[in-house]
N, CA, C and O atoms as a DFTB+ gen file, in Angstrom:
396 C
 N C O
     1  1     178.085     147.665      28.535
     2  2     178.472     146.689      27.216
     3  2     179.322     145.700      28.302
     4  3     179.198     144.480      28.198
     5  1     180.267     146.341      29.441
     6  2     180.874     145.334      30.189
     7  2     180.021     144.481      31.105
     8  3     180.281     143.333      31.467
     9  1     179.189     145.054      31.358
    10  2     178.259     144.324      32.353
    11  2     177.533     142.994      31.847
    12  3     177.645     141.886      32.372
    13  1     176.736     143.331      30.680
    14  2     176.692     142.315      29.852
    15  2     177.725     141.604      29.528
    16  3     177.438     140.485      29.954
    17  1     178.809     141.545      29.013
    18  2     179.847     140.739      28.921
    19  2     180.239     139.968      30.264
    20  3     180.832     138.890      30.218
    21  1     179.891     140.554      31.406
    22  2     180.511     139.963      32.740
    23  2     179.280     138.836      32.662
    24  3     179.677     137.813      33.220
    25  1     178.139     138.706      32.240
    26  2     177.071     137.669      32.357
    27  2     177.480     136.646      31.442
    28  3     177.261     135.521      31.890
    29  1     178.113     136.677      30.065
    30  2     177.938     135.958      29.508
    31  2     179.547     135.210      29.780
    32  3     179.776     134.023      29.549
    33  1     180.514     136.153      30.290
    34  2     181.754     135.241      31.034
    35  2     181.443     134.255      32.051
    36  3     182.162     133.274      32.243
    37  1     180.268     134.524      32.780
    38  2     179.843     133.756      33.785
    39  2     179.280     132.559      33.334
    40  3     179.648     131.507      33.856
    41  1     178.629     132.558      32.641
    42  2     177.541     131.322      32.169
    43  2     178.339     130.447      31.573
    44  3     178.523     129.282      31.925
    45  1     179.041     131.264      30.247
    46  2     180.124     130.052      29.659
    47  2     181.385     129.866      30.394
    48  3     182.031     128.927      29.931
    49  1     181.925     130.436      31.357
    50  2     183.379     130.202      31.729
    51  2     183.515     130.191      32.975
    52  3     184.651     130.145      33.447
    53  1     182.201     130.236      33.938
    54  2     182.728     130.650      35.308
    55  2     183.694     131.940      35.755
    56  3     184.494     131.927      36.690
    57  1     183.438     132.976      34.918
    58  2     183.899     134.137      35.182
    59  2     183.473     135.008      36.125
    60  3     182.370     134.701      36.578
    61  1     183.942     135.961      36.571
    62  2     183.443     136.917      37.086
    63  2     183.911     138.428      36.837
    64  3     183.868     139.186      37.806
    65  1     184.245     138.793      35.911
    66  2     185.062     140.354      35.279
    67  2     185.317     139.943      33.848
    68  3     185.467     138.982      33.094
    69  1     185.270     141.343      33.940
    70  2     185.740     141.576      32.137
    71  2     186.136     142.805      32.433
    72  3     185.706     143.430      33.403
    73  1     187.032     143.262      31.571
    74  2     187.447     144.448      30.906
    75  2     187.520     144.863      29.588
    76  3     187.387     144.039      28.684
    77  1     187.741     146.194      29.331
    78  2     187.719     146.501      27.963
    79  2     188.962     147.549      27.322
    80  3     189.399     148.463      28.021
    81  1     189.298     147.389      26.395
    82  2     190.304     148.645      26.000
    83  2     189.753     148.957      24.296
    84  3     189.623     148.137      23.388
    85  1     189.595     149.909      24.290
    86  2     189.167     150.196      22.759
    87  2     190.301     151.145      21.961
    88  3     190.358     152.235      22.531
    89  1     191.097     151.081      20.973
    90  2     191.779     151.509      20.377
    91  2     191.546     151.851      19.183
    92  3     190.830     151.169      18.451
    93  1     192.287     153.294      18.689
    94  2     192.322     153.751      16.975
    95  2     193.372     153.225      16.466
    96  3     194.574     153.432      16.637
    97  1     192.569     152.261      15.580
    98  2     194.099     151.283      14.772
    99  2     195.033     151.896      14.208
   100  3     196.163     151.420      14.312
   101  1     194.893     152.741      13.686
   102  2     196.240     153.506      12.925
   103  2     196.929     153.943      13.547
   104  3     198.032     154.085      13.018
   105  1     196.804     154.443      15.022
   106  2     197.695     155.200      15.579
   107  2     197.741     154.819      17.238
   108  3     198.279     155.435      18.158
   109  1     196.975     153.583      17.245
   110  2     197.254     152.912      19.050
   111  2     196.298     153.602      19.843
   112  3     195.622     152.915      20.609
   113  1     196.064     155.156      19.796
   114  2     195.579     155.828      20.345
   115  2     194.459     154.968      21.170
   116  3     193.746     154.267      20.453
   117  1     194.143     154.911      22.904
   118  2     193.734     154.462      23.513
   119  2     192.143     155.453      23.403
   120  3     192.149     156.673      23.566
   121  1     190.964     154.714      23.127
   122  2     190.139     155.836      22.993
   123  2     189.084     155.498      24.023
   124  3     188.171     156.321      24.100
   125  1     189.028     154.476      24.811
   126  2     188.253     154.401      26.200
   127  2     188.638     153.210      26.951
   128  3     188.832     152.260      26.191
   129  1     188.829     152.914      28.294
   130  2     189.694     151.945      28.990
   131  2     188.144     151.532      30.229
   132  3     187.604     152.468      30.818
   133  1     187.766     150.416      30.383
   134  2     187.303     150.048      31.630
   135  2     188.126     149.016      32.196
   136  3     188.425     148.144      31.380
   137  1     188.655     148.835      33.549
   138  2     188.767     148.396      34.107
   139  2     188.372     146.956      34.791
   140  3     189.009     146.056      35.339
   141  1     187.160     147.173      34.516
   142  2     186.342     146.226      35.338
   143  2     184.791     146.703      35.601
   144  3     184.389     147.864      35.675
   145  1     183.965     145.385      35.733
   146  2     182.245     145.829      35.928
   147  2     181.964     147.020      36.964
   148  3     181.127     147.906      36.795
   149  1     182.733     146.895      37.961
   150  2     181.874     147.765      39.017
   151  2     183.199     147.957      40.247
   152  3     183.539     147.145      41.108
   153  1     183.653     149.061      40.013
   154  2     184.515     149.767      41.111
   155  2     184.770     149.558      42.090
   156  3     185.905     149.393      42.538
   157  1     182.976     149.486      43.082
   158  2     182.845     149.572      44.023
   159  2     182.693     147.974      44.482
   160  3     182.523     147.890      45.699
   161  1     182.709     146.999      43.962
   162  2     182.121     145.926      44.125
   163  2     183.811     144.920      44.805
   164  3     184.646     144.228      44.222
   165  1     183.677     145.243      45.899
   166  2     185.481     145.001      46.850
   167  2     185.656     143.067      46.848
   168  3     186.729     142.488      47.014
   169  1     183.968     142.210      46.558
   170  2     184.369     140.663      46.632
   171  2     184.924     140.466      45.683
   172  3     185.711     139.520      45.696
   173  1     184.768     141.273      44.419
   174  2     185.077     140.682      43.117
   175  2     186.226     141.490      42.487
   176  3     186.148     141.603      41.264
   177  1     187.276     142.071      43.091
   178  2     188.455     142.868      42.960
   179  2     187.757     144.165      42.156
   180  3     188.232     144.693      41.151
   181  1     186.765     144.476      42.700
   182  2     185.960     145.750      41.840
   183  2     187.466     147.358      41.989
   184  3     187.861     148.181      41.164
   185  1     187.714     147.174      42.982
   186  2     188.793     148.544      42.902
   187  2     189.878     148.011      42.444
   188  3     190.840     148.402      43.105
   189  1     190.259     147.069      41.348
   190  2     191.221     147.044      40.669
   191  2     191.111     147.370      39.443
   192  3     190.061     147.128      38.848
   193  1     192.071     147.927      38.877
   194  2     192.102     148.111      37.015
   195  2     192.875     146.639      36.637
   196  3     194.054     146.286      36.612
   197  1     191.464     145.916      36.333
   198  2     192.150     144.506      35.310
   199  2     193.094     144.459      34.494
   200  3     193.991     143.631      34.330
   201  1     192.742     145.772      33.788
   202  2     193.767     146.009      32.238
   203  2     195.099     146.529      33.004
   204  3     195.875     145.589      32.832
   205  1     195.595     147.241      33.548
   206  2     196.991     147.325      34.247
   207  2     197.608     146.491      34.996
   208  3     198.822     146.303      34.913
   209  1     196.668     145.764      35.996
   210  2     197.047     144.493      36.724
   211  2     197.970     143.734      35.830
   212  3     197.761     143.487      34.643
   213  1     199.100     143.364      36.588
   214  2     200.124     142.308      36.285
   215  2     199.534     140.818      35.927
   216  3     198.982     140.257      36.873
   217  1     199.569     140.250      34.934
   218  2     198.946     138.753      34.699
   219  2     199.659     138.511      33.583
   220  3     200.254     139.228      32.779
   221  1     199.462     137.250      33.710
   222  2     199.754     136.452      32.235
   223  2     198.945     136.982      31.527
   224  3     197.961     137.567      31.980
   225  1     199.272     136.850      30.000
   226  2     198.702     137.529      28.983
   227  2     197.620     136.490      28.110
   228  3     196.702     136.767      27.338
   229  1     198.253     134.948      28.681
   230  2     197.476     134.058      28.000
   231  2     197.106     134.255      26.442
   232  3     197.682     135.074      25.726
   233  1     196.159     133.471      26.045
   234  2     196.269     133.087      24.482
   235  2     196.182     134.830      23.875
   236  3     196.706     135.214      22.830
   237  1     195.601     135.462      24.579
   238  2     195.378     137.096      24.123
   239  2     196.717     137.742      23.499
   240  3     196.679     138.879      23.030
   241  1     197.531     137.217      23.508
   242  2     199.237     137.729      22.806
   243  2     198.890     136.854      21.306
   244  3     198.959     137.552      20.294
   245  1     198.589     135.641      21.144
   246  2     198.561     135.023      19.971
   247  2     198.372     135.964      18.562
   248  3     199.261     135.948      17.710
   249  1     197.393     136.617      18.421
   250  2     197.207     137.343      17.462
   251  2     198.278     138.422      17.280
   252  3     198.541     138.621      16.094
   253  1     199.051     139.265      18.266
   254  2     200.152     139.630      17.996
   255  2     201.544     139.248      17.311
   256  3     202.387     139.947      16.749
   257  1     201.471     137.916      17.562
   258  2     202.624     137.522      17.856
   259  2     202.652     136.825      16.433
   260  3     203.709     136.571      15.855
   261  1     201.122     136.475      15.807
   262  2     200.991     135.436      14.654
   263  2     200.758     137.033      13.779
   264  3     200.900     136.826      12.574
   265  1     200.501     138.263      14.025
   266  2     200.748     139.209      12.874
   267  2     202.113     139.742      12.713
   268  3     202.454     140.146      11.601
   269  1     202.995     139.788      13.790
   270  2     203.949     140.275      13.182
   271  2     204.770     139.052      12.434
   272  3     205.452     139.174      11.416
   273  1     204.571     138.007      13.084
   274  2     205.208     136.703      12.252
   275  2     204.812     136.697      10.596
   276  3     205.716     136.536       9.776
   277  1     203.774     136.833      10.273
   278  2     202.839     137.030       8.947
   279  2     203.352     138.426       8.066
   280  3     203.474     138.534       6.846
   281  1     203.653     139.638       9.335
   282  2     204.488     140.331       8.136
   283  2     205.728     140.843       7.924
   284  3     206.127     141.945       7.548
   285  1     206.302     139.749       8.264
   286  2     207.670     139.313       8.302
   287  2     207.998     138.362       7.077
   288  3     209.104     138.254       6.547
   289  1     206.798     137.669       6.710
   290  2     206.463     136.552       5.751
   291  2     207.098     135.552       6.481
   292  3     207.924     134.934       5.808
   293  1     206.954     135.082       7.973
   294  2     207.944     134.057       8.283
   295  2     206.950     132.839       8.651
   296  3     207.385     131.728       8.953
   297  1     205.390     133.195       8.590
   298  2     204.482     131.925       8.771
   299  2     203.154     132.893       7.480
   300  3     203.063     134.088       7.203
   301  1     202.444     131.824       7.056
   302  2     201.387     132.840       5.796
   303  2     199.877     131.648       6.402
   304  3     199.885     130.803       7.297
   305  1     198.867     132.031       5.559
   306  2     197.586     131.171       6.237
   307  2     197.943     129.584       5.919
   308  3     197.532     128.670       6.633
   309  1     198.660     129.412       4.898
   310  2     198.976     127.979       5.012
   311  2     199.930     126.887       5.967
   312  3     199.988     125.658       6.005
   313  1     200.540     127.830       6.605
   314  2     201.508     127.299       7.477
   315  2     201.379     126.575       8.768
   316  3     201.015     127.246       9.734
   317  1     201.560     125.627       8.895
   318  2     200.598     124.326      10.077
   319  2     201.354     125.338      11.492
   320  3     202.437     125.923      11.534
   321  1     200.318     125.222      12.470
   322  2     200.705     125.600      13.939
   323  2     200.052     124.690      14.438
   324  3     198.828     124.588      14.359
   325  1     201.055     123.668      15.200
   326  2     200.916     122.513      15.746
   327  2     200.704     122.812      17.381
   328  3     201.478     123.611      17.909
   329  1     199.680     122.185      18.172
   330  2     199.481     122.385      19.334
   331  2     200.191     121.251      20.146
   332  3     199.536     120.311      20.596
   333  1     201.535     121.355      20.324
   334  2     201.888     120.496      21.172
   335  2     202.987     120.963      22.133
   336  3     203.627     122.014      22.087
   337  1     203.089     119.721      23.220
   338  2     203.940     120.425      24.957
   339  2     205.728     120.927      24.067
   340  3     206.534     120.322      23.360
   341  1     205.644     122.084      24.542
   342  2     206.890     122.988      23.852
   343  2     207.404     123.343      25.619
   344  3     206.621     123.545      26.548
   345  1     209.032     123.337      25.704
   346  2     209.557     123.876      26.871
   347  2     210.783     124.939      26.025
   348  3     211.277     124.882      24.899
   349  1     210.924     125.683      26.938
   350  2     211.712     126.848      26.902
   351  2     212.716     126.730      27.878
   352  3     212.813     127.652      28.689
   353  1     213.645     125.569      27.972
   354  2     214.771     125.867      29.269
   355  2     213.556     125.553      30.127
   356  3     212.667     124.891      29.593
   357  1     213.419     125.902      31.257
   358  2     212.445     125.113      32.375
   359  2     211.343     125.667      32.512
   360  3     210.690     125.623      33.555
   361  1     210.919     126.398      31.225
   362  2     209.424     126.832      31.424
   363  2     208.481     125.857      30.446
   364  3     208.788     125.376      29.355
   365  1     207.524     125.755      31.021
   366  2     206.568     124.502      29.963
   367  2     205.397     125.376      29.970
   368  3     204.657     125.371      30.953
   369  1     205.141     126.190      28.876
   370  2     203.436     126.693      28.596
   371  2     202.425     126.099      28.472
   372  3     202.386     125.601      27.347
   373  1     201.230     125.798      29.272
   374  2     200.140     124.944      28.847
   375  2     199.337     125.537      28.451
   376  3     199.507     126.756      28.476
   377  1     198.090     125.016      27.901
   378  2     196.956     125.920      27.972
   379  2     196.147     125.697      29.072
   380  3     196.519     124.823      29.856
   381  1     194.758     126.506      29.384
   382  2     194.188     127.097      30.602
   383  2     193.498     125.530      30.952
   384  3     193.498     125.219      32.143
   385  1     192.890     124.498      29.921
   386  2     192.399     123.517      30.522
   387  2     193.268     122.426      30.428
   388  3     192.912     121.248      30.396
   389  1     194.648     122.927      30.375
   390  2     195.670     121.502      30.478
   391  2     195.322     120.720      29.238
   392  3     196.039     119.722      29.161
   393  1     194.564     120.817      28.351
   394  2     194.331     119.810      27.559
   395  2     195.228     120.075      25.878
   396  3     195.133     119.231      24.987
């Protein structure tokens, strides 16, 4: 499954890796974890677990933030979410493609 996704990621995004975490929804228990497609591939960070490697979460964190906001009734399906430049002090987050 991971190797298939790596091929898709390479074709669509130019990426060279993929990782997977499978969790039980009710308990949060980790059922399986694959840190990369080939542990022995040193040319593509193979011997690094991409799941536990310190990296920016990017947009993968958005569903967690939005789910919490919806559970607190802070936002709902009709709430507009604007894609505008935003600053938090000196930090200016942006999209991957800078658009």
